[in-house]
Coordinates of N, CA, C and O in Angstrom, one line a residue:
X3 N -14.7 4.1 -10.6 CA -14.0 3.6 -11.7 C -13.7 2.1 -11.4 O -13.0 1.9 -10.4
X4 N -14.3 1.1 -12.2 CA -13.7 0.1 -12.0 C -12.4 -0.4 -13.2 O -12.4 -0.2 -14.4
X5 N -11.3 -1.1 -12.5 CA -10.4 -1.6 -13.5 C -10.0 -3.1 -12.7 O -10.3 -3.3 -11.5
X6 N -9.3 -3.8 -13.4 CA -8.8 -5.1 -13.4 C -8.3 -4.9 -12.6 O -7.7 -3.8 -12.6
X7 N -8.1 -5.9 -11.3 CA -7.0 -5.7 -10.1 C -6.8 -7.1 -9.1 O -7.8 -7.8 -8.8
X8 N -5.5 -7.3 -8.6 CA -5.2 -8.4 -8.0 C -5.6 -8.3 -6.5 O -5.0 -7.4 -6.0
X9 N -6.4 -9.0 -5.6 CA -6.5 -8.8 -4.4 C -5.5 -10.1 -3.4 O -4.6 -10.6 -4.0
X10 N -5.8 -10.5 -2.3 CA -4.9 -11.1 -1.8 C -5.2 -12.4 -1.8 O -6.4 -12.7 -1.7
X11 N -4.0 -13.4 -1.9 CA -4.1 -14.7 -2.0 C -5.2 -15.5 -1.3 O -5.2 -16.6 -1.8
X12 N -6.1 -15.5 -0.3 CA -7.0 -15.7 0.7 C -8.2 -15.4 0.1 O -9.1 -16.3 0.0
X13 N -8.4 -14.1 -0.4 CA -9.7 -13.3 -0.9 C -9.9 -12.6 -0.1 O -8.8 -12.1 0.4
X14 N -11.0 -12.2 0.4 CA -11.5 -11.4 1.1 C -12.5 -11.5 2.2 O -13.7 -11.7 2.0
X15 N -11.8 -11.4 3.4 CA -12.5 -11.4 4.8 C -13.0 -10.5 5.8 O -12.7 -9.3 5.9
X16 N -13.5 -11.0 6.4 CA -14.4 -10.1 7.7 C -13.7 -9.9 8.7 O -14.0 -8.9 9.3
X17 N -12.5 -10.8 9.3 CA -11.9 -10.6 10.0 C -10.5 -10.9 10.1 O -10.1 -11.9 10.6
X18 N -9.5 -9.9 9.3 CA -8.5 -10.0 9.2 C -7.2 -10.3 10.0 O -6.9 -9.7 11.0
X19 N -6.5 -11.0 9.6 CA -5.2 -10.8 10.7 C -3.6 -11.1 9.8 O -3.2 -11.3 8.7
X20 N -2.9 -10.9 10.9 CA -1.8 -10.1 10.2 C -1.0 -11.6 9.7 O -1.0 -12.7 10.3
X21 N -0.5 -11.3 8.1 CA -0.3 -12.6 7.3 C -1.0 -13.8 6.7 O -0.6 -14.9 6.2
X22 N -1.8 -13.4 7.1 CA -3.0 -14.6 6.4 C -3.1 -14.6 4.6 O -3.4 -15.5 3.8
X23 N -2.9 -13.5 4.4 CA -2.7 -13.4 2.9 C -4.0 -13.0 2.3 O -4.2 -13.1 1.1
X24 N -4.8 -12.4 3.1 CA -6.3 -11.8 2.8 C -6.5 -10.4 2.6 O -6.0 -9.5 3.3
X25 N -7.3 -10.3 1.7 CA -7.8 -8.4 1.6 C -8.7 -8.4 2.4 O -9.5 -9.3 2.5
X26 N -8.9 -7.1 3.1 CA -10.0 -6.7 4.3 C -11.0 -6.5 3.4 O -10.8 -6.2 2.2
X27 N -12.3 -6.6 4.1 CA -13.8 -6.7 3.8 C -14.1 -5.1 4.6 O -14.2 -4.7 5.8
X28 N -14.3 -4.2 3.2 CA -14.2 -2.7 3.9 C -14.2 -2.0 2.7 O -13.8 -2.5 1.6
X29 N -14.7 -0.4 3.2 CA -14.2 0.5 2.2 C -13.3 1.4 3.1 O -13.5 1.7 4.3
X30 N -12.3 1.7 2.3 CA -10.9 2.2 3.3 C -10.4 3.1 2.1 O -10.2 2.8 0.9
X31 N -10.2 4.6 2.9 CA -9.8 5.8 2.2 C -8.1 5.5 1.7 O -7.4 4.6 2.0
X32 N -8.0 6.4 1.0 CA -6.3 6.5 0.2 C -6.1 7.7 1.0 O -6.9 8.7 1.1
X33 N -4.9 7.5 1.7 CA -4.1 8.3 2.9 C -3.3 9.2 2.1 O -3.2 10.5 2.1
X34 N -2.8 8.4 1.4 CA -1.6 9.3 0.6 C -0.7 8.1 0.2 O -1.0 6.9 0.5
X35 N 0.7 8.5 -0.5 CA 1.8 7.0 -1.0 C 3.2 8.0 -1.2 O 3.5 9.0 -0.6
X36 N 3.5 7.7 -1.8 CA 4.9 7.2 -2.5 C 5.1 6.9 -3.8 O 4.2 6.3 -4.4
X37 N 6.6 7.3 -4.6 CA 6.6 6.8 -5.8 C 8.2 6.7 -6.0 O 8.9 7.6 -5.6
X38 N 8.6 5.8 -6.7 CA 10.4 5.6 -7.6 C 10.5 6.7 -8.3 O 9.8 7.0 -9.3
X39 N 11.8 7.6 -7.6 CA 11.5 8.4 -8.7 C 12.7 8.3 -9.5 O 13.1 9.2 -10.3
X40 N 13.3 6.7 -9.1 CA 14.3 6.4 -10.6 C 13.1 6.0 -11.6 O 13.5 6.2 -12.7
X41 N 12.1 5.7 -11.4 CA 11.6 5.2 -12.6 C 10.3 6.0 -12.9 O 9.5 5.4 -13.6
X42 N 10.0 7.2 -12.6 CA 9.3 8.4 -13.2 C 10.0 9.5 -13.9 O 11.0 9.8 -13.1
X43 N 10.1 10.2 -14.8 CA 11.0 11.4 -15.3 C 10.2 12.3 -14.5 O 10.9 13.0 -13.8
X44 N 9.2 12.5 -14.4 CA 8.4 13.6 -13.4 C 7.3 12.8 -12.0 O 6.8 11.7 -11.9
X45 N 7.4 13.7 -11.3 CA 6.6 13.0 -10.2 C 5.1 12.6 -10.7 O 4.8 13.6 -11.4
X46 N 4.1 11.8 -10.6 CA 3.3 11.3 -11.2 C 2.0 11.9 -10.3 O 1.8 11.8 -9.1
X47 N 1.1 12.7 -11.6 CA -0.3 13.4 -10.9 C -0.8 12.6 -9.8 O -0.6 11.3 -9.8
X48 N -1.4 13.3 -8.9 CA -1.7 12.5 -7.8 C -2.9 13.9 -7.0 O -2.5 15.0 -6.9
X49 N -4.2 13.5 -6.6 CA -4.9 14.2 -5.7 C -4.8 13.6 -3.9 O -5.5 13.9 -2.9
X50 N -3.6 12.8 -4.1 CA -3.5 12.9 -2.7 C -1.9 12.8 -2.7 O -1.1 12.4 -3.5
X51 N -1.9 13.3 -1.4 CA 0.3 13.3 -1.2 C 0.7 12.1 -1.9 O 0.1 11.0 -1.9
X52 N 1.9 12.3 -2.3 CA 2.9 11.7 -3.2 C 4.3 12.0 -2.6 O 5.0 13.0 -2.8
X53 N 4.5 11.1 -1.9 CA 5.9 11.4 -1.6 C 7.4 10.7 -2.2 O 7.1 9.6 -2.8
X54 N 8.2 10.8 -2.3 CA 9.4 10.1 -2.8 C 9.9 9.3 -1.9 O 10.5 9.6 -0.9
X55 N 9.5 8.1 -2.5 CA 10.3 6.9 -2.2 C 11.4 6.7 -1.7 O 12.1 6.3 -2.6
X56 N 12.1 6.7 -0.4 CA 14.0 6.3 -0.6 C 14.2 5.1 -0.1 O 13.6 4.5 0.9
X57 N 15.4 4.6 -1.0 CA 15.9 3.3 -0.3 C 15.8 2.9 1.0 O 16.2 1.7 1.1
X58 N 15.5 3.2 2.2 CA 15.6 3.1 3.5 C 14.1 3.5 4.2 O 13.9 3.8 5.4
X59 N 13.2 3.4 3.2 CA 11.7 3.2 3.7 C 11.2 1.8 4.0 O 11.6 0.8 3.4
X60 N 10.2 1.8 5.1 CA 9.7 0.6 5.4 C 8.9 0.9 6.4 O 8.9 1.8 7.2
X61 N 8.0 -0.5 6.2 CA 6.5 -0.3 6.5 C 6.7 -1.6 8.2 O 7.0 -2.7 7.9
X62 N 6.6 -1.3 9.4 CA 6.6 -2.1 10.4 C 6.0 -2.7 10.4 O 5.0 -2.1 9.9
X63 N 5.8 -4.3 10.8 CA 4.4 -5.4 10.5 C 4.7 -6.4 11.7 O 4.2 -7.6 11.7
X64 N 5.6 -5.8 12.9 CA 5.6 -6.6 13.6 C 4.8 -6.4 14.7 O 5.4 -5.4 15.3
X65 N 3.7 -6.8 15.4 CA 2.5 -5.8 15.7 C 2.8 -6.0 17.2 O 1.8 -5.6 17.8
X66 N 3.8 -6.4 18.0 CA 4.1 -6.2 19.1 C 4.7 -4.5 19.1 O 4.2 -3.9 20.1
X67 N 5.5 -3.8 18.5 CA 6.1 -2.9 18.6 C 5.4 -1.9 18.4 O 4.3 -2.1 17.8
X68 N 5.9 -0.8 18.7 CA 5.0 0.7 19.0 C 5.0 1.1 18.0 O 4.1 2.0 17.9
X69 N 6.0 0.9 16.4 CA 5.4 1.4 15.5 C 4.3 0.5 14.5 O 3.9 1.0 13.4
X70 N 3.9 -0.7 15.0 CA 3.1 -1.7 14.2 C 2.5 -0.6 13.3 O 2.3 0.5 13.7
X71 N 2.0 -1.2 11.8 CA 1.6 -0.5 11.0 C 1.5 1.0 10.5 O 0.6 1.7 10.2
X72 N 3.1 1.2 10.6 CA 3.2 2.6 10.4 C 4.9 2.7 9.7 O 5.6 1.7 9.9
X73 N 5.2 3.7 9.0 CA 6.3 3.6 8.1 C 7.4 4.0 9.1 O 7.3 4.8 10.0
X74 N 8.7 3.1 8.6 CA 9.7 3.6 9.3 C 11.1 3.1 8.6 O 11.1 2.5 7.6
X75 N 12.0 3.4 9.3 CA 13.2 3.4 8.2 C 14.1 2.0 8.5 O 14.0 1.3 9.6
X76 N 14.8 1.7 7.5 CA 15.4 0.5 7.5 C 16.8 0.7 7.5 O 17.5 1.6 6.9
X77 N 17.3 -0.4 8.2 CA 17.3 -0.8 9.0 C 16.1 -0.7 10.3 O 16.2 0.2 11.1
X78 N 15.3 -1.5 10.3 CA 14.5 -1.9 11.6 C 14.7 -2.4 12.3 O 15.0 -3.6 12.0
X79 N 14.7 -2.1 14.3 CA 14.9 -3.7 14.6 C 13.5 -4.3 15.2 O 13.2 -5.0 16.1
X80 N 13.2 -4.0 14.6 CA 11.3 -5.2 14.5 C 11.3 -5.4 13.1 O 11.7 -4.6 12.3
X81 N 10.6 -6.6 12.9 CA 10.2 -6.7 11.7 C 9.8 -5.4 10.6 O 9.2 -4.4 11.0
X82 N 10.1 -5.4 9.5 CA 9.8 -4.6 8.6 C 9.9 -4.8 7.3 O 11.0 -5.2 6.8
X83 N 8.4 -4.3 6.2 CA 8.6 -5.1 4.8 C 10.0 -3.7 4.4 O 10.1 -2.7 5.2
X84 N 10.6 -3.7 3.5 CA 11.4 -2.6 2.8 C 10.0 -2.1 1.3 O 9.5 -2.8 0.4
X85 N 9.9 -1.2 1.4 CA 9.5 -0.3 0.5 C 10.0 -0.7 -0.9 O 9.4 -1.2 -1.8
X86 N 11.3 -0.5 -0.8 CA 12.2 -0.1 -1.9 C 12.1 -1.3 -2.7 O 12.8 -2.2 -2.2
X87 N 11.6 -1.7 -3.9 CA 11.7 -2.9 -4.1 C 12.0 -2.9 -5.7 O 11.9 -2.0 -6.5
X88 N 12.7 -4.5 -5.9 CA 13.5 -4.7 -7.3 C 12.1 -4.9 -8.3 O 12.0 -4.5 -9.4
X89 N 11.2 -5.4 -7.6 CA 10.0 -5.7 -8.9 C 9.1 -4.6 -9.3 O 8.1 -4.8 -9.9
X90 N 9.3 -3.9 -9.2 CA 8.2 -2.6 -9.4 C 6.5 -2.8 -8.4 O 5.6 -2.0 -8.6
X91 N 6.4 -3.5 -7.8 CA 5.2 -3.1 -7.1 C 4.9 -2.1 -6.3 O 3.8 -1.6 -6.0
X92 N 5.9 -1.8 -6.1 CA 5.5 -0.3 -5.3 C 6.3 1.0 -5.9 O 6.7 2.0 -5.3
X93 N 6.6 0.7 -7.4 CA 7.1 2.0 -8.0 C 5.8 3.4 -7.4 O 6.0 4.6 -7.3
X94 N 4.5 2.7 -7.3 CA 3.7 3.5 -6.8 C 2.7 2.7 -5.8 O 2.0 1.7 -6.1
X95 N 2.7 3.2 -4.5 CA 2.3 2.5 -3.7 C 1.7 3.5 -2.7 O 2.3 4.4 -2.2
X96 N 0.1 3.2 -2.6 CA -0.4 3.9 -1.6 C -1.1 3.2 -0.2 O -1.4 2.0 -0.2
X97 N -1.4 4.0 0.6 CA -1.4 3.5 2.0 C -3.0 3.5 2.0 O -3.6 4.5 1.7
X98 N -3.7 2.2 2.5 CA -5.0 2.6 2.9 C -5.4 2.3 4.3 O -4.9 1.3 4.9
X99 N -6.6 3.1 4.9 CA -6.9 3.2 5.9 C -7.4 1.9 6.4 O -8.6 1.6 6.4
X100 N -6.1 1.1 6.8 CA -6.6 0.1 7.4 C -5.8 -0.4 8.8 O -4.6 -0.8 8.8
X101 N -6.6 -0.2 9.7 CA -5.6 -0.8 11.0 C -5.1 0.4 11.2 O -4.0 0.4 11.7
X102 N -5.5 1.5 11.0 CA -4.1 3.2 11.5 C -4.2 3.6 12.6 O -3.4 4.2 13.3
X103 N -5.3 3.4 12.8 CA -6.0 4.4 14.4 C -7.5 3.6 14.7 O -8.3 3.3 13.8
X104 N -7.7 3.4 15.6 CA -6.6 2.8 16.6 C -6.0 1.4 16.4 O -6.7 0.4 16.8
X105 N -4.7 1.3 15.9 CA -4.3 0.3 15.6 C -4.7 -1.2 16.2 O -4.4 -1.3 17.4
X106 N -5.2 -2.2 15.9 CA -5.0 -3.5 16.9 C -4.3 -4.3 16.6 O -4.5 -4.9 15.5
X107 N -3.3 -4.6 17.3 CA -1.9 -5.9 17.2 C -2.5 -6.9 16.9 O -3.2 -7.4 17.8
X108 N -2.4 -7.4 15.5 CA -2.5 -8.5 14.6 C -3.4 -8.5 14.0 O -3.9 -9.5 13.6
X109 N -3.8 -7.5 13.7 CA -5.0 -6.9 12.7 C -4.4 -7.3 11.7 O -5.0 -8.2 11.0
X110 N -3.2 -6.8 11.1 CA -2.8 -6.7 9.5 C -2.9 -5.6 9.5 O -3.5 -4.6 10.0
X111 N -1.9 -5.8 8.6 CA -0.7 -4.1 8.2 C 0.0 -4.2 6.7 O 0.1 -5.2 6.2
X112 N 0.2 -3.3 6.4 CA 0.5 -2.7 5.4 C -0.4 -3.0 4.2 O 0.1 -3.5 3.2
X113 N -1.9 -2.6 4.3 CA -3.2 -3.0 3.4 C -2.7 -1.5 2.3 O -2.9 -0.3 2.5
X114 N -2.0 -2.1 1.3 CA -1.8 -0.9 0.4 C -2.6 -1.2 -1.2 O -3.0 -2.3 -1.6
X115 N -2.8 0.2 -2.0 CA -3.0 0.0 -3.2 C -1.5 0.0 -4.0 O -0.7 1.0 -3.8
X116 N -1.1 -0.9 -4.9 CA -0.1 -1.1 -5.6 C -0.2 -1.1 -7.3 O -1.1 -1.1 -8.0
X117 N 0.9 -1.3 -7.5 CA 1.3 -1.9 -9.3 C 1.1 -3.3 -9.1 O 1.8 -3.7 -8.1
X118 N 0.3 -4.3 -10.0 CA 0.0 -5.7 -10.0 C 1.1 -6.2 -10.9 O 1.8 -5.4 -11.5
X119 N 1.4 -7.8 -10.9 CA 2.7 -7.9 -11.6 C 1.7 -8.6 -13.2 O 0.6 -8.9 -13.2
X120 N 2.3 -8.6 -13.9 CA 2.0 -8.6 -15.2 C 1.2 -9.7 -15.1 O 0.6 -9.4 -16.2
X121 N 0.8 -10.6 -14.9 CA 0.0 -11.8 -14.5 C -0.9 -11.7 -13.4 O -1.7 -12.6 -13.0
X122 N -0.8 -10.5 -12.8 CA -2.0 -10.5 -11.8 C -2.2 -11.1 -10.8 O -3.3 -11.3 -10.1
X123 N -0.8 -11.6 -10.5 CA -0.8 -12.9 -9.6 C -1.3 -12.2 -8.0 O -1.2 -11.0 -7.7
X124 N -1.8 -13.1 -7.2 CA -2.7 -12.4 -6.2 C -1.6 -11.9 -5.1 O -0.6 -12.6 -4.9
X125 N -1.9 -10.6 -4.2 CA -0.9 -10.2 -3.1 C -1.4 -11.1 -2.3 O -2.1 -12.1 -2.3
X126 N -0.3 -9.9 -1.1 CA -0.4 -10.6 0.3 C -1.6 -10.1 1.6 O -1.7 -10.3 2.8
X127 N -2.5 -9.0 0.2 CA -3.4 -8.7 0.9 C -3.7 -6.9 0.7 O -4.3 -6.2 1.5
X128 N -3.3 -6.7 -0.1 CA -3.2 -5.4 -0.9 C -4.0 -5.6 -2.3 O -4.2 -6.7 -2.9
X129 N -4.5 -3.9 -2.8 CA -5.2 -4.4 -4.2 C -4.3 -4.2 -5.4 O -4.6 -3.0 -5.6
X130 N -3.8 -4.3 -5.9 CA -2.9 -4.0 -7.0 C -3.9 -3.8 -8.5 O -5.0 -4.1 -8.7
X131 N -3.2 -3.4 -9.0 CA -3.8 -2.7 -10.4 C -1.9 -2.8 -11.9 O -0.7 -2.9 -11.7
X132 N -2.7 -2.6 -12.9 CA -1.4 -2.2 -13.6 C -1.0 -1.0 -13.9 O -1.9 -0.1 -14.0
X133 N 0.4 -0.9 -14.3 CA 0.9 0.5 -14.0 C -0.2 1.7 -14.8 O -0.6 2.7 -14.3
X134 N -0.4 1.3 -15.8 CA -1.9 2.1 -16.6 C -2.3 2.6 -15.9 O -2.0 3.7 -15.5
X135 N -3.0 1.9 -15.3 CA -4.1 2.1 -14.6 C -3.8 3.1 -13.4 O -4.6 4.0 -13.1
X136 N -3.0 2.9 -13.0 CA -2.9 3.4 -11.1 C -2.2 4.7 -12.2 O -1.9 5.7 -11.5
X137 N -1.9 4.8 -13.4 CA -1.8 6.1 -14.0 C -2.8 7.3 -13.9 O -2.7 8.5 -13.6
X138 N -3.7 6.3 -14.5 CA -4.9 7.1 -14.7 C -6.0 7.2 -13.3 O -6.9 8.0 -13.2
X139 N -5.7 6.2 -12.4 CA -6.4 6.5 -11.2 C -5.8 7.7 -10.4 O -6.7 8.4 -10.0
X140 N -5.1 7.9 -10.1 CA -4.3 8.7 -9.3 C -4.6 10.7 -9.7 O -4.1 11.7 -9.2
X141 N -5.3 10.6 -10.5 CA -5.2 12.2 -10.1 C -6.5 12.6 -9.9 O -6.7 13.7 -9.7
X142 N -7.9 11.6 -10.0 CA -8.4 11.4 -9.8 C -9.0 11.2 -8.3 O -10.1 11.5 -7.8
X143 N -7.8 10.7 -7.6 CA -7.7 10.6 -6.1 C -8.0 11.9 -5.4 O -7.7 13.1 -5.7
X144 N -8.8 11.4 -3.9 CA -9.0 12.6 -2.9 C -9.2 11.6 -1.7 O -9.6 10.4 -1.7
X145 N -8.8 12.6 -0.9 CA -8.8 11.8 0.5 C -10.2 11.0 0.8 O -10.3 10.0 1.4
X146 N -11.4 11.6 0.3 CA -12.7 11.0 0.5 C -13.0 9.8 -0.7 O -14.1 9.2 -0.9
X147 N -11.5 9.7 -1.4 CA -11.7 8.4 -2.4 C -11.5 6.9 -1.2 O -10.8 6.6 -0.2
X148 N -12.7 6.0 -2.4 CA -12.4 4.7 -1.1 C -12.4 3.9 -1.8 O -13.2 3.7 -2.7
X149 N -11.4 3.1 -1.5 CA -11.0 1.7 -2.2 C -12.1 0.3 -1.7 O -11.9 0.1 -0.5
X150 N -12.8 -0.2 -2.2 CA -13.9 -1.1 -1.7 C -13.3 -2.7 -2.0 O -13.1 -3.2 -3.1
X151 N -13.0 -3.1 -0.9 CA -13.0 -5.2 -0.9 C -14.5 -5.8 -0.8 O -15.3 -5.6 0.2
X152 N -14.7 -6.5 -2.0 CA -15.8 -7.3 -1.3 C -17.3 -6.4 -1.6 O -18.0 -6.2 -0.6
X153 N -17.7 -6.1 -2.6 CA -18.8 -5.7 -2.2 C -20.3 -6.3 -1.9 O -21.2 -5.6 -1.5

């Protein structure tokens, strides 16, 4: 399925690293995500795990530390983006296989599928879509679904 989607401010590269503002050059499976569930009345169809979002989720991105690229709770004391956010991009936010196993410090981290902001303005290296969309993508999802940068 293709739909309209924002990729990261850089574009798309071969060899990524952590904050450059680029989407990886790859096809990378959907792990599973997350979702607000102040702003769902029901949890939102999904063919891969959907977990509930809480205020105190976060994704580590400081890649010296043992949890680099892996979720953890906030208060962090390494760097950490917060999940929980006022703008809606990650009202639905999934994880893709990028950098998980075997991690490499400064690879880049937190390569997610998200909600795009109403202008499509480009991430920080994630693909974003609008809320439609990642409506109708999502039940559709299976672990052997692959999100493609760059083809």
């Amino acid at each position: 399925m293709d739909v309209p989607c924002a990729i990261g401010r850089s574009g798309v590269v071969a060899v990524k690293r952590e904050g450059d503002g680029a989407s990886p050059r790859g096809a990378f499976a959907v792990l599973g995500g997350w979702y607000r569930p102040d702003r769902f009345s029901v949890r939102p169809a999904s063919g891969v795990p959907l977990r509930t979002l809480r205020r105190d989720d976060g994704w580590c991105d400081a890649s010296a530390d043992r949890n680099y690229n892996r979720p953890v709770r906030l208060p962090y004391p390494a760097g950490a983006e917060a999940m929980w956010r006022d703008d809606g991009l990650y009202d639905v936010v999934l994880a893709l296989d990028w950098n998980m196993g075997p991690r490499a410090r400064g690879r880049g981290s937190a390569i997610f599928f998200h909600l795009a902001r109403a202008d499509f303005a480009p991430t920080a290296g994630c693909v974003a879509v609008s809320r439609a969309a990642m409506l109708r993508i999502l039940p559709r999802l299976s672990r052997r679904t692959l999100v493609v940068f760059g083809r």
